[in-house]
Amino acid sequence: MENNNRHVEANALTPIPAKERQGWVSLALVQAGICVCASSFLEGALLAEAMPLGEAILAGTLGNLIVVVLMTIIGFQGSDLGIASCTLSESSFGKKGARYLVSVVFAINLIGWFGITNEICGDAFTNFMAETFGLHIPLIASNILWGMIMLITAVYGMRAMEKLNAISIPFLLIVMAAGTYLAFRQYGFEAATAEVERSMSFMAGVSLAFDFYAVGVVTAADVARFQKNRAETAKSTILGVLPVAVITLSLGAVLTKISGEYDISLVLIQVGLPVIGILSIILSTWTTNSSNIYSGGLDVVMAFNLPDNRRREVTVVAGIIGTLLGAFGILDHIESFLSFLAFLVCPVGGAMMADYWLVGKGNPKKWHSVEGINWAGIISWGIGAVLAYLVGYAYTGILFSLAVYYIAEKFIPSKSREGNKNEKVI
């Protein structure tokens, strides 16, 4: 790794050396930080409004369990090879396919959501300062301020994100427990058991829960590449993602029932704890957004074929773009488009899994970066995306693409197998 400052992570796409791999605890905190955010509470709220409370929590839990299983599988690929998700796709899609398709779709999605999530934080901060201290901070200024602050940890890399989450996650868990208690004390328990008119099937609820983490599933290797081995990857993913994801969706469901507000930070403001409420908004968006723009920076490096040691500078530029698009409200007009991108992201994961586990038998030595385009990957991605969109559930794109890739590879043998003259083995 070329790095003039040992405290700042420089490389983007080259393998993480064995000496820089880490244990599961620190990276479990990074994984947990991704789950503690407004969208996780919203997941529970949407489920609670569409079906009975117990069933809503069960559907969400099952959806998150599927998330964890698939994140672990793709995470194994990252820890085996020490490379990011966009680099992993150089086998199943070829170098050109990975650069012009995979990294572009990933980058647009992650940078866009960085801007939208940051906008939520900036809006909350502006309102808080006006209502609490009478200070009127322009929304644009607030968005830019917090965008730059959140960007710092992503620029410094995984170590900085670990330190942020080591402080934030315990605090946020305590706040969630205290906030829920205060909400029950103020609003009572009766509303939690109120009847609801069903508007969503159980399996649709499972799918909804998965879709909230779809991009995180496919880009799981961005974090897992820092793990020492598969066992450490499994621990960090299972223990980092599942408990926190289930807790946040459950609280979102319960709070929606009793107070009509799903976000714990807003509930805290309502019950008279505005400072803790705004602090929880900032920390929960920060831990999630650092991961968004960190991965987005890796994808931009590949998309523009930039030098690997320019990850820091690229992350800064990507973060500034996302922040400004959000600050000026441009992303509000394309939020539905960003949600649609989940249908394009999931099939990428299916092709990568089929190539690595079905064709390559899960053997790291059989993974090869392919020159040009691997048409088996392109075809499986296209068919998987279309079928998933027709079905209406983004996660099915993984299954469709996986099946099509395995079949297509029989007729269009992948150049990533043994004996290819253009192969590049890691």
C-alpha positions as semicolon CSV with decimal commas, in nm:
position;residue;x (nm);y (nm);z (nm)
1;M;0,000;0,000;0,000
2;E;0,148;0,333;-0,102
3;N;0,078;0,565;0,188
4;N;0,282;0,868;0,297
5;N;0,073;0,907;0,611
6;R;0,032;0,589;0,807
7;H;-0,289;0,721;0,964
8;V;-0,463;0,768;0,630
9;E;-0,572;0,474;0,416
10;A;-0,456;0,534;0,059
11;N;-0,524;0,232;-0,160
12;A;-0,856;0,164;-0,324
13;L;-0,859;-0,140;-0,549
14;T;-0,536;-0,330;-0,480
15;P;-0,548;-0,622;-0,232
16;I;-0,522;-0,539;0,138
17;P;-0,198;-0,699;0,266
18;A;-0,225;-0,971;0,530
19;K;-0,044;-0,755;0,788
20;E;-0,319;-0,491;0,761
21;R;-0,610;-0,733;0,809
22;Q;-0,815;-0,697;1,127
23;G;-1,016;-0,896;1,376
24;W;-1,393;-0,914;1,374
25;V;-1,478;-0,679;1,663
26;S;-1,362;-0,352;1,507
27;L;-1,529;-0,422;1,175
28;A;-1,847;-0,543;1,342
29;L;-1,880;-0,188;1,473
30;V;-1,850;-0,054;1,118
31;Q;-2,120;-0,297;1,005
32;A;-2,344;-0,197;1,295
33;G;-2,299;0,170;1,211
34;I;-2,450;0,113;0,870
35;C;-2,771;-0,018;1,031
36;V;-2,832;0,261;1,284
37;C;-2,998;0,524;1,069
38;A;-3,336;0,681;0,993
39;S;-3,402;0,439;0,707
40;S;-3,372;0,140;0,943
41;F;-3,637;0,290;1,171
42;L;-3,846;0,370;0,862
43;E;-3,830;0,004;0,762
44;G;-4,000;-0,094;1,088
45;A;-4,253;0,188;1,053
46;L;-4,362;0,081;0,705
47;L;-4,403;-0,279;0,817
48;A;-4,598;-0,182;1,131
49;E;-4,839;0,027;0,925
50;A;-4,907;-0,262;0,689
51;M;-4,950;-0,563;0,921
52;P;-4,984;-0,662;1,291
53;L;-4,688;-0,559;1,507
54;G;-4,557;-0,908;1,585
55;E;-4,579;-1,014;1,222
56;A;-4,410;-0,691;1,112
57;I;-4,112;-0,755;1,339
58;L;-4,093;-1,119;1,228
59;A;-4,101;-1,025;0,858
60;G;-3,833;-0,763;0,911
61;T;-3,617;-1,005;1,106
62;L;-3,640;-1,269;0,834
63;G;-3,554;-1,011;0,568
64;N;-3,251;-0,901;0,769
65;L;-3,146;-1,262;0,818
66;I;-3,138;-1,305;0,440
67;V;-2,934;-0,985;0,420
68;V;-2,680;-1,123;0,667
69;V;-2,649;-1,457;0,486
70;L;-2,581;-1,293;0,149
71;M;-2,353;-1,028;0,298
72;T;-2,151;-1,306;0,459
73;I;-2,120;-1,499;0,133
74;I;-2,003;-1,196;-0,066
75;G;-1,794;-1,090;0,233
76;F;-1,608;-1,422;0,214
77;Q;-1,505;-1,331;-0,139
78;G;-1,369;-1,000;-0,015
79;S;-1,174;-1,151;0,275
80;D;-1,043;-1,434;0,057
81;L;-0,895;-1,193;-0,197
82;G;-0,862;-0,869;0,000
83;I;-1,032;-0,665;-0,272
84;A;-1,335;-0,435;-0,302
85;S;-1,667;-0,536;-0,457
86;C;-1,611;-0,344;-0,781
87;T;-1,276;-0,521;-0,825
88;L;-1,438;-0,857;-0,753
89;S;-1,667;-0,797;-1,050
90;E;-1,367;-0,791;-1,287
91;S;-1,400;-1,168;-1,310
92;S;-1,775;-1,199;-1,369
93;F;-1,807;-0,883;-1,583
94;G;-1,456;-0,833;-1,718
95;K;-1,246;-0,521;-1,661
96;K;-1,447;-0,308;-1,901
97;G;-1,778;-0,435;-1,768
98;A;-1,666;-0,367;-1,411
99;R;-1,546;-0,019;-1,500
100;Y;-1,824;0,107;-1,727
101;L;-2,122;-0,073;-1,574
102;V;-2,067;-0,200;-1,219
103;S;-1,861;0,086;-1,074
104;V;-2,079;0,352;-1,237
105;V;-2,404;0,204;-1,102
106;F;-2,248;0,163;-0,756
107;A;-2,101;0,515;-0,753
108;I;-2,421;0,693;-0,857
109;N;-2,620;0,503;-0,596
110;L;-2,380;0,556;-0,306
111;I;-2,296;0,920;-0,377
112;G;-2,665;0,998;-0,424
113;W;-2,766;0,843;-0,094
114;F;-2,476;1,018;0,079
115;G;-2,625;1,350;-0,033
116;I;-2,981;1,260;0,064
117;T;-2,884;1,126;0,407
118;N;-2,667;1,430;0,472
119;E;-2,960;1,654;0,377
120;I;-3,168;1,489;0,651
121;C;-2,898;1,568;0,905
122;G;-2,854;1,926;0,785
123;D;-3,227;1,994;0,794
124;A;-3,256;1,858;1,149
125;F;-2,958;2,064;1,266
126;T;-3,094;2,388;1,117
127;N;-3,433;2,334;1,282
128;F;-3,271;2,247;1,614
129;M;-3,054;2,560;1,622
130;A;-3,350;2,782;1,534
131;E;-3,589;2,632;1,788
132;T;-3,341;2,589;2,073
133;F;-3,105;2,886;2,042
134;G;-3,284;3,117;1,801
135;L;-2,995;3,092;1,554
136;H;-3,106;3,078;1,190
137;I;-2,847;2,878;0,999
138;P;-2,924;2,855;0,626
139;L;-3,012;2,501;0,527
140;I;-2,752;2,498;0,250
141;A;-2,480;2,602;0,496
142;S;-2,589;2,334;0,743
143;N;-2,586;2,065;0,474
144;I;-2,241;2,164;0,354
145;L;-2,106;2,181;0,710
146;W;-2,217;1,830;0,804
147;G;-2,131;1,689;0,465
148;M;-1,771;1,799;0,509
149;I;-1,757;1,668;0,866
150;M;-1,897;1,327;0,766
151;L;-1,656;1,316;0,477
152;I;-1,350;1,336;0,702
153;T;-1,384;0,985;0,847
154;A;-1,437;0,831;0,502
155;V;-1,127;1,009;0,370
156;Y;-0,914;0,874;0,654
157;G;-1,051;0,527;0,585
158;M;-1,161;0,219;0,773
159;R;-0,962;0,288;1,090
160;A;-1,128;0,628;1,139
161;M;-1,471;0,477;1,072
162;E;-1,402;0,211;1,336
163;K;-1,314;0,476;1,596
164;L;-1,625;0,678;1,516
165;N;-1,847;0,374;1,551
166;A;-1,676;0,253;1,870
167;I;-1,802;0,573;2,034
168;S;-2,130;0,615;1,848
169;I;-2,283;0,266;1,857
170;P;-2,283;0,214;2,238
171;F;-2,417;0,567;2,283
172;L;-2,692;0,517;2,025
173;L;-2,798;0,183;2,174
174;I;-2,832;0,345;2,517
175;V;-3,025;0,635;2,365
176;M;-3,259;0,398;2,182
177;A;-3,336;0,207;2,502
178;A;-3,391;0,526;2,705
179;G;-3,597;0,687;2,429
180;T;-3,825;0,387;2,398
181;Y;-3,884;0,385;2,774
182;L;-3,969;0,756;2,771
183;A;-4,201;0,710;2,476
184;F;-4,393;0,432;2,654
185;R;-4,413;0,645;2,968
186;Q;-4,556;0,940;2,776
187;Y;-4,784;0,764;2,527
188;G;-4,869;0,441;2,708
189;F;-4,876;0,078;2,589
190;E;-5,228;0,054;2,450
191;A;-5,152;0,180;2,100
192;A;-4,885;-0,085;2,049
193;T;-5,151;-0,357;2,028
194;A;-5,400;-0,162;1,816
195;E;-5,543;-0,344;1,516
196;V;-5,415;-0,249;1,171
197;E;-5,569;-0,309;0,832
198;R;-5,337;-0,539;0,637
199;S;-5,199;-0,381;0,322
200;M;-4,893;-0,599;0,267
201;S;-4,833;-0,973;0,262
202;F;-4,579;-1,132;0,496
203;M;-4,340;-1,218;0,210
204;A;-4,372;-0,866;0,069
205;G;-4,263;-0,745;0,413
206;V;-3,961;-0,976;0,404
207;S;-3,870;-0,838;0,062
208;L;-3,912;-0,479;0,180
209;A;-3,674;-0,541;0,471
210;F;-3,414;-0,683;0,233
211;D;-3,444;-0,399;-0,015
212;F;-3,340;-0,147;0,252
213;Y;-2,994;-0,310;0,260
214;A;-2,967;-0,431;-0,099
215;V;-2,669;-0,215;-0,195
216;G;-2,489;-0,299;0,130
217;V;-2,524;-0,669;0,048
218;V;-2,361;-0,642;-0,294
219;T;-2,083;-0,410;-0,171
220;A;-2,010;-0,618;0,142
221;A;-1,655;-0,690;0,026
222;D;-1,561;-0,321;0,067
223;V;-1,551;-0,381;0,443
224;A;-1,478;-0,755;0,447
225;R;-1,155;-0,711;0,248
226;F;-1,000;-0,596;0,576
227;Q;-1,088;-0,922;0,755
228;K;-0,827;-1,187;0,826
229;N;-1,033;-1,485;0,711
230;R;-1,384;-1,619;0,655
231;A;-1,446;-1,694;1,022
232;E;-1,374;-1,333;1,118
233;T;-1,595;-1,214;0,833
234;A;-1,886;-1,428;0,949
235;K;-1,855;-1,300;1,305
236;S;-1,835;-0,932;1,212
237;T;-2,128;-0,956;0,971
238;I;-2,361;-1,170;1,182
239;L;-2,290;-1,000;1,514
240;G;-2,250;-0,654;1,365
241;V;-2,552;-0,640;1,137
242;L;-2,827;-0,871;1,261
243;P;-2,877;-0,757;1,625
244;V;-2,867;-0,385;1,547
245;A;-3,080;-0,417;1,234
246;V;-3,350;-0,610;1,423
247;I;-3,339;-0,368;1,719
248;T;-3,378;-0,059;1,500
249;L;-3,659;-0,200;1,285
250;S;-3,841;-0,323;1,598
251;L;-3,814;0,018;1,766
252;G;-3,929;0,187;1,447
253;A;-4,234;-0,040;1,440
254;V;-4,317;0,006;1,809
255;L;-4,263;0,382;1,811
256;T;-4,484;0,423;1,506
257;K;-4,760;0,237;1,687
258;I;-4,745;0,435;2,012
259;S;-4,636;0,785;1,908
260;G;-4,694;0,814;1,533
261;E;-4,322;0,889;1,489
262;Y;-4,077;0,618;1,383
263;D;-3,742;0,795;1,435
264;I;-3,614;0,762;1,792
265;S;-3,430;1,094;1,766
266;L;-3,751;1,280;1,682
267;V;-3,931;1,102;1,967
268;L;-3,659;1,226;2,203
269;I;-3,718;1,581;2,084
270;Q;-4,093;1,539;2,141
271;V;-4,047;1,416;2,499
272;G;-3,828;1,713;2,589
273;L;-3,471;1,595;2,518
274;P;-3,380;1,797;2,207
275;V;-3,002;1,797;2,258
276;I;-2,979;1,418;2,284
277;G;-3,226;1,391;1,997
278;I;-3,021;1,603;1,757
279;L;-2,699;1,432;1,867
280;S;-2,850;1,092;1,785
281;I;-2,961;1,219;1,442
282;I;-2,610;1,343;1,368
283;L;-2,433;1,027;1,487
284;S;-2,673;0,785;1,319
285;T;-2,646;0,961;0,983
286;W;-2,269;1,002;1,023
287;T;-2,196;0,633;1,085
288;T;-2,407;0,532;0,784
289;N;-2,293;0,808;0,550
290;S;-1,922;0,749;0,607
291;S;-1,969;0,397;0,469
292;N;-2,172;0,528;0,174
293;I;-1,911;0,772;0,051
294;Y;-1,618;0,544;0,140
295;S;-1,751;0,276;-0,095
296;G;-1,855;0,539;-0,348
297;G;-1,497;0,665;-0,361
298;L;-1,367;0,317;-0,442
299;D;-1,611;0,292;-0,732
300;V;-1,517;0,633;-0,872
301;V;-1,150;0,531;-0,874
302;M;-1,241;0,236;-1,094
303;A;-1,494;0,419;-1,311
304;F;-1,238;0,683;-1,414
305;N;-0,942;0,446;-1,412
306;L;-0,758;0,667;-1,164
307;P;-0,434;0,583;-0,980
308;D;-0,505;0,351;-0,689
309;N;-0,336;0,572;-0,431
310;R;-0,570;0,862;-0,510
311;R;-0,857;0,714;-0,305
312;R;-0,845;0,999;-0,055
313;E;-0,866;1,278;-0,311
314;V;-1,136;1,095;-0,506
315;T;-1,343;1,043;-0,191
316;V;-1,323;1,416;-0,116
317;V;-1,446;1,509;-0,463
318;A;-1,724;1,248;-0,457
319;G;-1,835;1,368;-0,113
320;I;-1,840;1,733;-0,219
321;I;-2,050;1,647;-0,525
322;G;-2,298;1,444;-0,318
323;T;-2,316;1,717;-0,053
324;L;-2,381;1,997;-0,303
325;L;-2,642;1,797;-0,494
326;G;-2,823;1,735;-0,167
327;A;-2,777;2,089;-0,036
328;F;-2,935;2,245;-0,344
329;G;-3,223;1,996;-0,345
330;I;-3,129;1,834;-0,675
331;L;-3,132;1,483;-0,528
332;D;-3,490;1,529;-0,406
333;H;-3,601;1,512;-0,769
334;I;-3,422;1,184;-0,841
335;E;-3,476;0,995;-0,513
336;S;-3,715;0,756;-0,687
337;F;-3,445;0,693;-0,950
338;L;-3,191;0,611;-0,678
339;S;-3,441;0,365;-0,528
340;F;-3,483;0,211;-0,873
341;L;-3,107;0,153;-0,892
342;A;-3,147;-0,129;-0,638
343;F;-3,291;-0,331;-0,928
344;L;-2,965;-0,272;-1,117
345;V;-2,734;-0,333;-0,822
346;C;-2,869;-0,669;-0,698
347;P;-2,804;-0,866;-1,021
348;V;-2,437;-0,769;-0,996
349;G;-2,419;-0,965;-0,671
350;G;-2,581;-1,270;-0,829
351;A;-2,326;-1,278;-1,112
352;M;-2,033;-1,237;-0,872
353;M;-2,162;-1,516;-0,648
354;A;-2,221;-1,754;-0,938
355;D;-1,875;-1,688;-1,081
356;Y;-1,695;-1,735;-0,751
357;W;-1,892;-2,013;-0,583
358;L;-2,054;-2,215;-0,864
359;V;-1,798;-2,180;-1,144
360;G;-1,488;-2,122;-0,933
361;K;-1,599;-2,359;-0,652
362;G;-1,517;-2,095;-0,390
363;N;-1,143;-2,135;-0,451
364;P;-0,959;-1,799;-0,433
365;K;-0,690;-1,931;-0,666
366;K;-0,949;-1,972;-0,941
367;W;-1,050;-1,606;-0,932
368;H;-0,902;-1,409;-1,221
369;S;-0,943;-1,056;-1,344
370;V;-1,059;-1,073;-1,707
371;E;-0,954;-0,833;-1,981
372;G;-1,236;-0,676;-2,180
373;I;-1,594;-0,787;-2,119
374;N;-1,729;-1,113;-1,976
375;W;-2,057;-1,143;-2,165
376;A;-2,192;-1,408;-1,931
377;G;-2,197;-1,143;-1,659
378;I;-2,350;-0,872;-1,878
379;I;-2,626;-1,103;-2,001
380;S;-2,707;-1,236;-1,655
381;W;-2,714;-0,883;-1,514
382;G;-2,953;-0,758;-1,784
383;I;-3,193;-1,051;-1,756
384;G;-3,176;-1,047;-1,376
385;A;-3,257;-0,673;-1,361
386;V;-3,553;-0,701;-1,598
387;L;-3,703;-1,004;-1,424
388;A;-3,658;-0,847;-1,078
389;Y;-3,830;-0,530;-1,195
390;L;-4,121;-0,728;-1,341
391;V;-4,155;-0,927;-1,019
392;G;-4,130;-0,605;-0,819
393;Y;-3,869;-0,713;-0,563
394;A;-3,509;-0,600;-0,608
395;Y;-3,358;-0,892;-0,414
396;T;-3,487;-1,144;-0,670
397;G;-3,234;-0,995;-0,912
398;I;-2,962;-1,177;-0,718
399;L;-3,133;-1,512;-0,766
400;F;-3,222;-1,455;-1,132
401;S;-2,875;-1,332;-1,221
402;L;-2,704;-1,615;-1,033
403;A;-2,906;-1,878;-1,222
404;V;-2,863;-1,712;-1,563
405;Y;-2,489;-1,665;-1,514
406;Y;-2,439;-2,030;-1,426
407;I;-2,627;-2,135;-1,740
408;A;-2,474;-1,871;-1,969
409;E;-2,123;-1,963;-1,858
410;K;-2,178;-2,309;-2,001
411;F;-2,230;-2,159;-2,347
412;I;-1,996;-1,860;-2,311
413;P;-1,710;-2,007;-2,107
414;S;-1,566;-1,738;-1,884
415;K;-1,216;-1,624;-1,967
416;S;-1,158;-1,615;-1,594
417;R;-1,103;-1,989;-1,581
418;E;-0,770;-2,168;-1,593
419;G;-0,567;-2,145;-1,911
420;N;-0,663;-1,796;-2,026
421;K;-0,364;-1,604;-2,156
422;N;-0,505;-1,273;-2,038
423;E;-0,574;-1,383;-1,688
424;K;-0,447;-1,192;-1,389
425;V;-0,436;-1,395;-1,073
426;I;-0,445;-1,240;-0,727
